[in-house]
Coordinates of C-alpha atoms in Angstrom, one line a residue:
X149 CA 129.0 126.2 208.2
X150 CA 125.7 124.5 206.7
X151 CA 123.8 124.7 203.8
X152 CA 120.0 123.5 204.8
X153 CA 117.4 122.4 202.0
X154 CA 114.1 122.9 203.5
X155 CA 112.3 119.1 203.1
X156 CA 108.7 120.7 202.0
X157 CA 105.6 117.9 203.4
X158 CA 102.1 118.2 202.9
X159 CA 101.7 119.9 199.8
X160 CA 102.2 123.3 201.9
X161 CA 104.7 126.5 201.2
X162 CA 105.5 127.0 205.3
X163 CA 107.1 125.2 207.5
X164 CA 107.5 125.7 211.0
X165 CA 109.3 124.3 214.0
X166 CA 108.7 125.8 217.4
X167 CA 111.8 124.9 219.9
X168 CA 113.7 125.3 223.4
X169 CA 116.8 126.3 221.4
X170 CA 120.3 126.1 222.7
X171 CA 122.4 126.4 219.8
X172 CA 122.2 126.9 215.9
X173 CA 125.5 126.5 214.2
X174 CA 125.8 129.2 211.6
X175 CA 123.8 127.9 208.4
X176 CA 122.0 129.0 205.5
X177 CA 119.2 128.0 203.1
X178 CA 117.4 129.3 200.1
X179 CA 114.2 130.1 201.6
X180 CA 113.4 132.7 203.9
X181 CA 112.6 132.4 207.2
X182 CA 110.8 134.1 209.8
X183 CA 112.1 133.7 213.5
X184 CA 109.8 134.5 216.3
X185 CA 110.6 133.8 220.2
X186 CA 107.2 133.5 222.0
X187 CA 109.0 132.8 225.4
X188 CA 112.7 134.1 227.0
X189 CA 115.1 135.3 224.8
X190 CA 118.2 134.4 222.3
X191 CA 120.9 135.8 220.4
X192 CA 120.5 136.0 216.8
X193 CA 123.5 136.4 214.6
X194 CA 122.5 137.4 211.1
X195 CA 123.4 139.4 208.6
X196 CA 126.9 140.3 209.7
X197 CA 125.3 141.6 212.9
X198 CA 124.3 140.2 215.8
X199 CA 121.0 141.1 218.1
X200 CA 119.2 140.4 221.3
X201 CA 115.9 138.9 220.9
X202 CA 113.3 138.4 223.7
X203 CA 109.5 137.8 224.0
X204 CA 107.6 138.8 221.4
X205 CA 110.1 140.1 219.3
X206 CA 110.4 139.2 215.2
X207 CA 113.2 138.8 212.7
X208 CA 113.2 137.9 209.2
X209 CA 115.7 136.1 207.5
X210 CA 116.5 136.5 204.0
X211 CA 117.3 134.3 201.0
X212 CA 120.8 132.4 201.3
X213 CA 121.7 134.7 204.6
X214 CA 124.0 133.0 207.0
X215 CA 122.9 133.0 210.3
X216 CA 123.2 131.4 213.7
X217 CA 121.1 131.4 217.5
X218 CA 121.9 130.6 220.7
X219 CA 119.4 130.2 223.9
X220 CA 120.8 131.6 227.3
X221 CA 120.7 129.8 230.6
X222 CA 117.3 130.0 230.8
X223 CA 114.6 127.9 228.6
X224 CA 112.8 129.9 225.6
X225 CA 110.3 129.1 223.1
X226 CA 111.3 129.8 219.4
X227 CA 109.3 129.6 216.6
X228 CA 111.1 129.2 213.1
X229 CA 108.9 129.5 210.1
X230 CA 111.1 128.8 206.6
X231 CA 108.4 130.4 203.5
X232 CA 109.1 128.7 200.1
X233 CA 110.8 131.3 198.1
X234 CA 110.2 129.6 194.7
X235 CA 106.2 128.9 195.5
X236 CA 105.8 132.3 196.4
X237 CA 107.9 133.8 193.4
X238 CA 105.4 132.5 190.8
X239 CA 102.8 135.0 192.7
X240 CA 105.1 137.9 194.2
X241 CA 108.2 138.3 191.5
X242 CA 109.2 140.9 193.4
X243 CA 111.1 139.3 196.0
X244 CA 113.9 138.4 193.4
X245 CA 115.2 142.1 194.5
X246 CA 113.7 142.7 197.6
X247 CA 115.6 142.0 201.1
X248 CA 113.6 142.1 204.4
X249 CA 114.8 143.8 208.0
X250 CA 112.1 145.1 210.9
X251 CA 115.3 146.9 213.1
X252 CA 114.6 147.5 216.6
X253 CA 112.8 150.6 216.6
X254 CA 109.5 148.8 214.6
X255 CA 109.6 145.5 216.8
X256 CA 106.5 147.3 218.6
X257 CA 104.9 148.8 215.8
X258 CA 101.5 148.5 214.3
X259 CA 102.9 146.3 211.4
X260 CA 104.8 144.0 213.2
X261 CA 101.7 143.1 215.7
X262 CA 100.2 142.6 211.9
X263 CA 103.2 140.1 211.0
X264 CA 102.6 138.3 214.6
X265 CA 99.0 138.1 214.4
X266 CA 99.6 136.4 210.9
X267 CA 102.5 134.1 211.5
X268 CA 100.6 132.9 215.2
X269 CA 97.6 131.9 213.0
X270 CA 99.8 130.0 210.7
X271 CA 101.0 128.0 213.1
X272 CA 97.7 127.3 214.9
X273 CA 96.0 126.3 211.3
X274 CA 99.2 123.6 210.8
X275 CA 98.7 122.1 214.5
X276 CA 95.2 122.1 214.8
X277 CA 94.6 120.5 211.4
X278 CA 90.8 121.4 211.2
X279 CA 89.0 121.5 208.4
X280 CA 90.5 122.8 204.8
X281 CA 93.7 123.7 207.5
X282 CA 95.8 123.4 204.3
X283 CA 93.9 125.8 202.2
X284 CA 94.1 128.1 205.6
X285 CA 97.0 127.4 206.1
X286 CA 98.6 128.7 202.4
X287 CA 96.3 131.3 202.3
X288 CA 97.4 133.0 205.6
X289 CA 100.8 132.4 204.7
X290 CA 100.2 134.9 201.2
X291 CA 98.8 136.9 203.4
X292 CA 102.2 137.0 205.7
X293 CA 104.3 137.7 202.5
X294 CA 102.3 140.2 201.1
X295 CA 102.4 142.2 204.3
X296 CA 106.4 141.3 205.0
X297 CA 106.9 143.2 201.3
X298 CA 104.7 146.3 202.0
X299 CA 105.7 146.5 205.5
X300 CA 109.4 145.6 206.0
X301 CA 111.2 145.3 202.7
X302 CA 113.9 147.5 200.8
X303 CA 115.3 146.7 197.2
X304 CA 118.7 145.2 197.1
X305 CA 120.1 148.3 194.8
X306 CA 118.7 151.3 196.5
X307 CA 121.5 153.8 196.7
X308 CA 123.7 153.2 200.0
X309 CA 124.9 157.0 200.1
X310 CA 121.2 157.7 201.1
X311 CA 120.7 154.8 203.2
X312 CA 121.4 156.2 207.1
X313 CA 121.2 152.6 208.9
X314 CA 124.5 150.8 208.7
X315 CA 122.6 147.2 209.2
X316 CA 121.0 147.5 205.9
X317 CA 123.8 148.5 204.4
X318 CA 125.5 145.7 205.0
X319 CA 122.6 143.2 205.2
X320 CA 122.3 144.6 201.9
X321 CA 125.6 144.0 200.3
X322 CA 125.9 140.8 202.0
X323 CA 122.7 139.5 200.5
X324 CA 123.7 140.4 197.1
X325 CA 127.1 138.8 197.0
X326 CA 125.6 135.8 199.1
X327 CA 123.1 135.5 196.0
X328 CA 125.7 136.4 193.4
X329 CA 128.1 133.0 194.6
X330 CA 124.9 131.4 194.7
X331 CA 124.0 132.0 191.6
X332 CA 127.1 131.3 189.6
X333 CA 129.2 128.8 191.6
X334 CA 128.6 126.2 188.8
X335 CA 131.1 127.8 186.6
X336 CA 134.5 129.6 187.3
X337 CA 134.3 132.4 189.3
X338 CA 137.3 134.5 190.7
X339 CA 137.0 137.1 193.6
X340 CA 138.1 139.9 191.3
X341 CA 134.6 139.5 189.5
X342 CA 132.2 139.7 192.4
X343 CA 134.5 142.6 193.4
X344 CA 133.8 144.6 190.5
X345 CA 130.6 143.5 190.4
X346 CA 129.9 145.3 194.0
X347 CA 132.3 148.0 193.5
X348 CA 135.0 147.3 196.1
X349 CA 138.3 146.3 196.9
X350 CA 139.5 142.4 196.3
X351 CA 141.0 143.0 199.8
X352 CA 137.8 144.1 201.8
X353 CA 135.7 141.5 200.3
X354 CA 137.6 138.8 201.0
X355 CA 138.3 139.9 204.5
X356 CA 133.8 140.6 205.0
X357 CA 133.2 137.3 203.2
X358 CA 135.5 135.3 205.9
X359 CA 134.4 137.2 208.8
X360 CA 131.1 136.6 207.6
X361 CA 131.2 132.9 206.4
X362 CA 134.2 131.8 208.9
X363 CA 135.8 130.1 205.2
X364 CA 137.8 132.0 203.0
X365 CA 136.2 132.8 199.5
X366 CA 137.2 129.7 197.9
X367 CA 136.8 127.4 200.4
X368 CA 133.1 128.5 201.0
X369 CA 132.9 128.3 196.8
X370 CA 134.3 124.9 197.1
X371 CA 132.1 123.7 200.1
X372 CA 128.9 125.0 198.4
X373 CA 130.3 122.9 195.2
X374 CA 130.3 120.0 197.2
X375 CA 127.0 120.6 198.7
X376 CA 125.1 121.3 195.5
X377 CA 126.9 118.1 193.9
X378 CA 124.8 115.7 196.2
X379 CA 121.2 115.7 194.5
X380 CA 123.0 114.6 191.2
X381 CA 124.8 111.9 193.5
X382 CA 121.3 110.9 194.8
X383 CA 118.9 111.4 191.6
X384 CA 121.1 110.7 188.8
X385 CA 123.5 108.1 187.4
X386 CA 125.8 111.0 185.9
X387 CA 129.3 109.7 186.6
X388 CA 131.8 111.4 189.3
X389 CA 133.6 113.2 186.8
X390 CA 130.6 114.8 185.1
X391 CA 129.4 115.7 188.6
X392 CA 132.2 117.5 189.1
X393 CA 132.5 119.6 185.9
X394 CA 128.7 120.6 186.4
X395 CA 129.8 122.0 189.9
X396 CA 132.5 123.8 188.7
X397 CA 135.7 122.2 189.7
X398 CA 138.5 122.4 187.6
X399 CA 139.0 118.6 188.2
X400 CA 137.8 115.5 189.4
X401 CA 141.0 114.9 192.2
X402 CA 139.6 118.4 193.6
X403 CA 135.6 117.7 194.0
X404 CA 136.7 114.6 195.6
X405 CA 139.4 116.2 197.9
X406 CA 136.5 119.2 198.6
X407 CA 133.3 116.5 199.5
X408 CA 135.9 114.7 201.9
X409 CA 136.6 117.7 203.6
X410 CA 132.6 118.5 204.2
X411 CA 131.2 114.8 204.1
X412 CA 134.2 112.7 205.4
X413 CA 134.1 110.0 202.7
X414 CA 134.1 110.5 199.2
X415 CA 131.6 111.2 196.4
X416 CA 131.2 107.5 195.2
X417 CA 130.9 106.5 198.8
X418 CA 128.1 108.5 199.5
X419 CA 126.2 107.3 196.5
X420 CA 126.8 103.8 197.9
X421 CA 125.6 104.4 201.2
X422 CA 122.8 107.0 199.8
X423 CA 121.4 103.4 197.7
X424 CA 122.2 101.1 200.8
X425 CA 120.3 103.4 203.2
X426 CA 123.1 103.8 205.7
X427 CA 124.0 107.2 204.9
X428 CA 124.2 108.4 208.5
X429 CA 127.0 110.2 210.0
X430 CA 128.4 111.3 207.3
X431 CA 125.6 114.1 206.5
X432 CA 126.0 117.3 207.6
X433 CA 124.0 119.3 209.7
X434 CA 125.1 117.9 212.7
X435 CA 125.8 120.9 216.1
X436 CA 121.9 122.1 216.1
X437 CA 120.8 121.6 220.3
X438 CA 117.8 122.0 220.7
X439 CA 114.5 120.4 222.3
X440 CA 110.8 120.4 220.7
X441 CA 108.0 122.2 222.7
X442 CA 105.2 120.4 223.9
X443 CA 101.8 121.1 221.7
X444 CA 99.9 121.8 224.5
X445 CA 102.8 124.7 225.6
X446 CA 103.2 126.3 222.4
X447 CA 99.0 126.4 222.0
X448 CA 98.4 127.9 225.4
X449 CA 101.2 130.7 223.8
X450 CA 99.5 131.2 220.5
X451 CA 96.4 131.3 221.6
X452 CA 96.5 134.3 223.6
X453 CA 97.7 135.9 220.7
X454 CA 95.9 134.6 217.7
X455 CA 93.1 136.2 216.3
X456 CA 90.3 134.1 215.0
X457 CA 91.0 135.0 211.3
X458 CA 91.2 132.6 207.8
X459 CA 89.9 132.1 204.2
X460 CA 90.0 129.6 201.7
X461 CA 93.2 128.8 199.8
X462 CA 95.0 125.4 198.1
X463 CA 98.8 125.5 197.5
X464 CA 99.2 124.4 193.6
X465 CA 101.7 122.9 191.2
X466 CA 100.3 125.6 188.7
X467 CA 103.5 127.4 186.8
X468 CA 101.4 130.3 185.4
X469 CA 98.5 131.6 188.7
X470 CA 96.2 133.8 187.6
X471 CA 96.6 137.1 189.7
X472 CA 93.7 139.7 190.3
X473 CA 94.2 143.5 192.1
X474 CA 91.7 145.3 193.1
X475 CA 91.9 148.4 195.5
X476 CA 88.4 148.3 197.2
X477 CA 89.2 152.1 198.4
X478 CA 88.7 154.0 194.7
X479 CA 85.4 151.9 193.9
X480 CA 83.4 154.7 195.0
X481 CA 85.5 157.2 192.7
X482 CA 86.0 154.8 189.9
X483 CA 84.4 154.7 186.9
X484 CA 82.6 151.2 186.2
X485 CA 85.3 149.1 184.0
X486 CA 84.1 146.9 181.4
X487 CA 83.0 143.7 182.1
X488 CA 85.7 141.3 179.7
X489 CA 83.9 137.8 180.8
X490 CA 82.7 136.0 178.4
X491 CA 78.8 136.1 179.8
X492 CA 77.3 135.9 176.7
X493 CA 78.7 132.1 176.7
X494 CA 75.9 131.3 179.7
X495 CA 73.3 132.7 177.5
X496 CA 71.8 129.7 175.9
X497 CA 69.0 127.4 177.7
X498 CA 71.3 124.5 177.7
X499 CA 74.4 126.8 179.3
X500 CA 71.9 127.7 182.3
X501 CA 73.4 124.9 184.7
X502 CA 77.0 126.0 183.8
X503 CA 76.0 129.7 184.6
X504 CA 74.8 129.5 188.0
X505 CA 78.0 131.5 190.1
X506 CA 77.5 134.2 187.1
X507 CA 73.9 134.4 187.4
X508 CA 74.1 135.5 190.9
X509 CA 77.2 137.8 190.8
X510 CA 75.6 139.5 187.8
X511 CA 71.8 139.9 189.4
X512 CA 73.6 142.2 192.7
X513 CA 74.4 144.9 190.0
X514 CA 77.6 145.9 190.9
X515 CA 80.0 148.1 190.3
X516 CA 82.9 146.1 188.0
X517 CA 86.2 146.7 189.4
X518 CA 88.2 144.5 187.1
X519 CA 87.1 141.9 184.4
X520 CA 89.3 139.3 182.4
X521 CA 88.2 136.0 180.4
X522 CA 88.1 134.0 184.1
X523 CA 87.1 136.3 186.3
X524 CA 85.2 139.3 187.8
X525 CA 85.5 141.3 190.7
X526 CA 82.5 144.0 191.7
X527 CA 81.7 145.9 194.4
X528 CA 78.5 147.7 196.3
X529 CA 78.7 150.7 197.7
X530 CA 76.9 152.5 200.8
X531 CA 75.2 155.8 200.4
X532 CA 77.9 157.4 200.9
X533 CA 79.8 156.3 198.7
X534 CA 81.8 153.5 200.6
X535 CA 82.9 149.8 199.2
X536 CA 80.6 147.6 202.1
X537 CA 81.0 144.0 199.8
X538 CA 83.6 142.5 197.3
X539 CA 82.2 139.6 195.1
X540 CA 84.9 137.4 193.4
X541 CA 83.9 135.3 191.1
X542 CA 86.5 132.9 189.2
X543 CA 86.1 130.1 186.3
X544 CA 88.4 127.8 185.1
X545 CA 88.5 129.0 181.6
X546 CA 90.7 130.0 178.8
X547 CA 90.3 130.6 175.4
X548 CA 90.3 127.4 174.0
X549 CA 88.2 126.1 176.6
X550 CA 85.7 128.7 175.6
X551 CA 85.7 128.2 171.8
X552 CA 85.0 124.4 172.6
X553 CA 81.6 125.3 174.6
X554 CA 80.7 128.2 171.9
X555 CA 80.3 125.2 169.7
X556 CA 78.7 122.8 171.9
X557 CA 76.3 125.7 173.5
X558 CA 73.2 124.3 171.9
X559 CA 73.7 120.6 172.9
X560 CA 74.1 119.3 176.1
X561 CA 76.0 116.1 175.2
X562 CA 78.8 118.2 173.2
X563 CA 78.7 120.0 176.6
X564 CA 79.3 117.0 178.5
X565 CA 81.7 116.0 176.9
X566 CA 83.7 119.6 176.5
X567 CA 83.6 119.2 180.1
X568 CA 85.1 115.7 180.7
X569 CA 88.1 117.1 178.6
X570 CA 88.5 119.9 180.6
X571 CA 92.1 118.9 182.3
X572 CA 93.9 122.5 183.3
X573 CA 94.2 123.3 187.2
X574 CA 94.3 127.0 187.5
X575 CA 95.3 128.7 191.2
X576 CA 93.4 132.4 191.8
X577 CA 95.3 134.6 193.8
X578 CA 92.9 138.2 194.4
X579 CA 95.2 140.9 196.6
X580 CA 92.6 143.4 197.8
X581 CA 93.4 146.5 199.1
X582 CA 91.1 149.4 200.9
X583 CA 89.7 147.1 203.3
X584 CA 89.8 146.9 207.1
X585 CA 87.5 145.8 209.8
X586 CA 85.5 142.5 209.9
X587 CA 83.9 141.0 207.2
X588 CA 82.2 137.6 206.7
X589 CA 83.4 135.4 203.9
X590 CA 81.3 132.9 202.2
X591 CA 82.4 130.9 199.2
X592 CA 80.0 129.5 196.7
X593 CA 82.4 126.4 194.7
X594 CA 81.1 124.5 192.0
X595 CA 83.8 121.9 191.4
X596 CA 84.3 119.6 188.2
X597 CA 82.3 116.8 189.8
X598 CA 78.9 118.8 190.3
X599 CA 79.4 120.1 186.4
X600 CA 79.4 116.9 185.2
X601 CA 76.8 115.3 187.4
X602 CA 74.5 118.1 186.8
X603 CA 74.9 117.2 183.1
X604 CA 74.9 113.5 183.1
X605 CA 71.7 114.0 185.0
X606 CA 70.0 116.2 182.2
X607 CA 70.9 114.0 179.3
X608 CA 69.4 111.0 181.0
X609 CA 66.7 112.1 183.2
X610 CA 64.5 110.1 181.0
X611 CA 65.6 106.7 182.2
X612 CA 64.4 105.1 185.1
X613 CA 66.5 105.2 188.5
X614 CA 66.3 103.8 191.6
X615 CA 65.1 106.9 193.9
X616 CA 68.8 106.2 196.2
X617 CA 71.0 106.6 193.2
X618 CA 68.9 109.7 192.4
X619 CA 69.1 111.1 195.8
X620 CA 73.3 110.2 195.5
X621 CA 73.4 111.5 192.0
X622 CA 71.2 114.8 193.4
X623 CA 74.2 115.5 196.3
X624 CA 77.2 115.0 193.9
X625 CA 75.6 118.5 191.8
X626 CA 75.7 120.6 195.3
X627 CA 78.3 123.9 194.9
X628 CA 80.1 123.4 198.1
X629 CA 79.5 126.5 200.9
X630 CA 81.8 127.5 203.1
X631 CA 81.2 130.7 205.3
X632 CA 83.5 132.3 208.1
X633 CA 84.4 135.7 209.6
X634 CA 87.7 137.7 209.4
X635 CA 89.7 140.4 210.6
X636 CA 91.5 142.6 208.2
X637 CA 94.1 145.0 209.2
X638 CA 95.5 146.2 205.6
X639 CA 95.1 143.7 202.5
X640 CA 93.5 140.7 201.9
X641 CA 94.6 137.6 199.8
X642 CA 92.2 135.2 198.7
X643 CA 93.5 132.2 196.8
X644 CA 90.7 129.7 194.6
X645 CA 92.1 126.7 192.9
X646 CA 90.1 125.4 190.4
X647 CA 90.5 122.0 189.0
X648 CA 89.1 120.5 185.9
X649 CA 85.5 122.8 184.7
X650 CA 84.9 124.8 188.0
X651 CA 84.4 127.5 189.2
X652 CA 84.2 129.9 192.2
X653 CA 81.7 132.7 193.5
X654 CA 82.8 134.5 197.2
X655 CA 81.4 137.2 198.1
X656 CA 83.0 139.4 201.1
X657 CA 80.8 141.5 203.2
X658 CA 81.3 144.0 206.3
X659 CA 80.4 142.2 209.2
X660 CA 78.0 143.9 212.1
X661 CA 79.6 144.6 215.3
X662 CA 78.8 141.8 217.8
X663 CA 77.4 143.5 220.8

């Protein structure tokens, strides 16, 4: 049995391996985890089940879920993508008590080719590393989750006496006793407690949590102890015996006896060697066989699949994302909401180079779908009625930040400076629903750097430049444009992140069919 912590690189939420696979060892990790086999086939235990997989075919794995795969005779092609349950949290707080399954019966289905489609394109964006691939990247990976929770999920405490399929039932209850242990191995907890908690018999719970983990219940409390216990071995200079009353253990003598059993040397030890740099053979994780495919292989594979689809996106260390629904399907229907940016802020002749994104969005007339202190989102309709564009428009404001230019609106170097002090990073997600088709995306970005340029520019346009720093200083105030063309099948995602005083105008609109 292994516990896996997902090493997270390049600042991005996904991460994916794509592999001749012989064997995985039963394991288990935090994150979830989408297995895909583009080539032959495998055997996927997961779940307390176990299933056949071959070409094409897709399985989700869910939070803390103990699974295992082995390859056949012949060679495959597996991709694994893990998703980073706590970035995705902040934006979908859902998926606390959601659990995913696609059974058999769906694997050919409409919403799976979706999931496919989405998952391919992922992995393209992260080999190919074109340009913004990381934005592309993170956005097409919302994109992925948000279709995995309207498509294939179920909540954990739906009522099994209605539930018909016996693997959800189980996946079910496993999942929530797998996240219970979890949750509370830190301090005691007893068998009879997570029996009551799920309503069954001491006996039949420990007799599905050993078939299912191989350990008995406190030996797999004991192991996950031990494995939890070594970021404060690595990171901190807490002492061995405060270690082990954070873990849980009732005493030091049985932390150390536990770690032995998983690590083969002892707690201390492994700090030593962690601070040497010889820790080697004594981390677990060892048993995985398997062989990477060769780029060039697992292209030709994707490519025949992938649709040429993407939008911009940034993955963000913001705690609080600011997140905007809009179902493009009732504009026509709707009544016009009320428009709650603050425009009257980008009245004044001095406010004129900070209003530029609002200007525009505000001269097509649209129909205002929904409004808040950083953002609007309108939409035009055909004659008959239909939603034919979206335009997003985002700011990097709060109230603070807007009470600071209300009193520097009539003087440019009060504006400057408001500006310069503007420090927040804000992440945009918009989920838009009611479209489907192709559409062109372009995206109008005035960052912190053309603000401020802009400004400096204004204030001292009366002194004398050379005509190159004019022409350098005329660049740096250029909104950045970005345009490209998409396929959507059921929602969109669109992530902005805005850093310092910026802002964002994109405007989405239905692209003619290329004859």
């Amino acid at each position: 049995m292994i516990k896996e912590n997902i090493d997270w690189k390049e600042d991005l939420p996904v991460k994916a391996l794509v592999a001749d696979v012989k064997e995985w060892p039963l394991h288990f990790h935090k994150d979830m985890e989408i297995i895909y086999v583009l080539e032959g086939s495998i055997t996927l235990k997961s779940g307390g089940y176990v299933y056949k997989l071959s070409n094409g075919d897709v399985f989700i794995v869910n939070s803390n879920e103990i699974h295992s795969i082995e390859g056949g005779a012949e060679n495959n092609m597996v991709m694994c993508a893990h998703i980073n349950r706590d970035y995705f949290m902040r934006y979908y707080p859902e998926l606390e008590n959601r659990a995913f399954f696609i059974g058999a019966k769906v694997q050919h289905s409409a919403e799976t080719e979706i999931l496919r489609e989405s998952i391919n394109r992922c992995m393209l964006e992260i080999m190919e590393k074109g340009r913004h691939y990381k934005e592309k990247v993170v956005e097409t990976a919302h994109n992925t989750v948000a279709h995995m929770l309207s498509s294939f999920s179920y909540a954990l405490a739906e009522d099994e006496q209605q539930e018909k399929g016996g693997s959800k039932i189980l996946t079910r209850r496993l999942a929530r006793i797998m996240n219970y242990i979890c949750g509370n191995y830190n301090r005691k907890l007893t068998l009879q407690e997570i029996a009551e908690h799920e309503d069954l018999s001491i006996y039949y719970l420990s007799h599905i949590i050993k078939e299912y983990t191989t350990m008995s219940f406190q030996d797999f409390l004991n192991y996950l102890r031990a494995y939890e216990s070594v970021a404060l071995l690595k990171n901190t200079n807490k002492k061995v015996s405060v270690i082990s009353e954070e873990m849980g253990f009732s005493a030091v003598r049985y932390y150390i006896k536990h770690f032995e059993i998983s690590y083969g040397i002892t707690p201390q030890e492994y700090r030593s060697r962690y601070k040497e740099g010889t820790l080697q053979s004594c981390v677990m994780g060892r048993g995985y066989t398997y062989s990477r495919s060769a780029p060039e292989n697992i292209k030709r594979v994707l490519k025949s699949y992938a649709d040429d689809a993407g939008s911009e996106m940034f993955f963000s260390d913001t705690k609080e994302p600011v997140i905007i629904e809009a179902d493009i399907s009732t504009a026509s229907a709707a009544t016009e909401k009320e428009n709650l940016f603050p425009g009257r802020l980008f009245g004044t002749e001095t406010m004129k180079l900070l209003a530029r994104p609002y200007n525009i969005i505000k001269s097509f007339r649209e129909k205002v779908l929904g409004s808040g202190i950083n953002y609007i989102v309108s939409a035009a309709q055909t004659d008959t009625g239909e939603a034919e564009s979206v335009s997003i428009l985002v700011y990097n404001l709060n109230e603070e930040i807007c009470g600071e230019l209300r009193r520097a609106s009539f003087d440019k170097a009060a504006i400057l400076k408001c500006l310069e002090n503007v420090e927040i990073n804000t992440d945009f997600l918009v989920k838009l629903t009611g479209l489907k088709g192709d559409y062109t995306v372009n995206r109008y970005k005035m960052s912190r750097e053309n603000t401020i340029t802009t400004y400096e520019d204004a204030i001292n346009k009366q002194n004398f430049i050379g005509r190159r720093q004019m022409i350098l200083n005329n660049w740096r105030t250029f909104p950045s444009i970005d345009s490209r063309r998409i396929s959507v099948k059921t929602t969109l995602n669109i992530i902005s992140r805005l850093s310092g005083f910026s802002a964002e105008l994109i405007l989405i609109d239905r692209a003619e069919n290329a004859e």
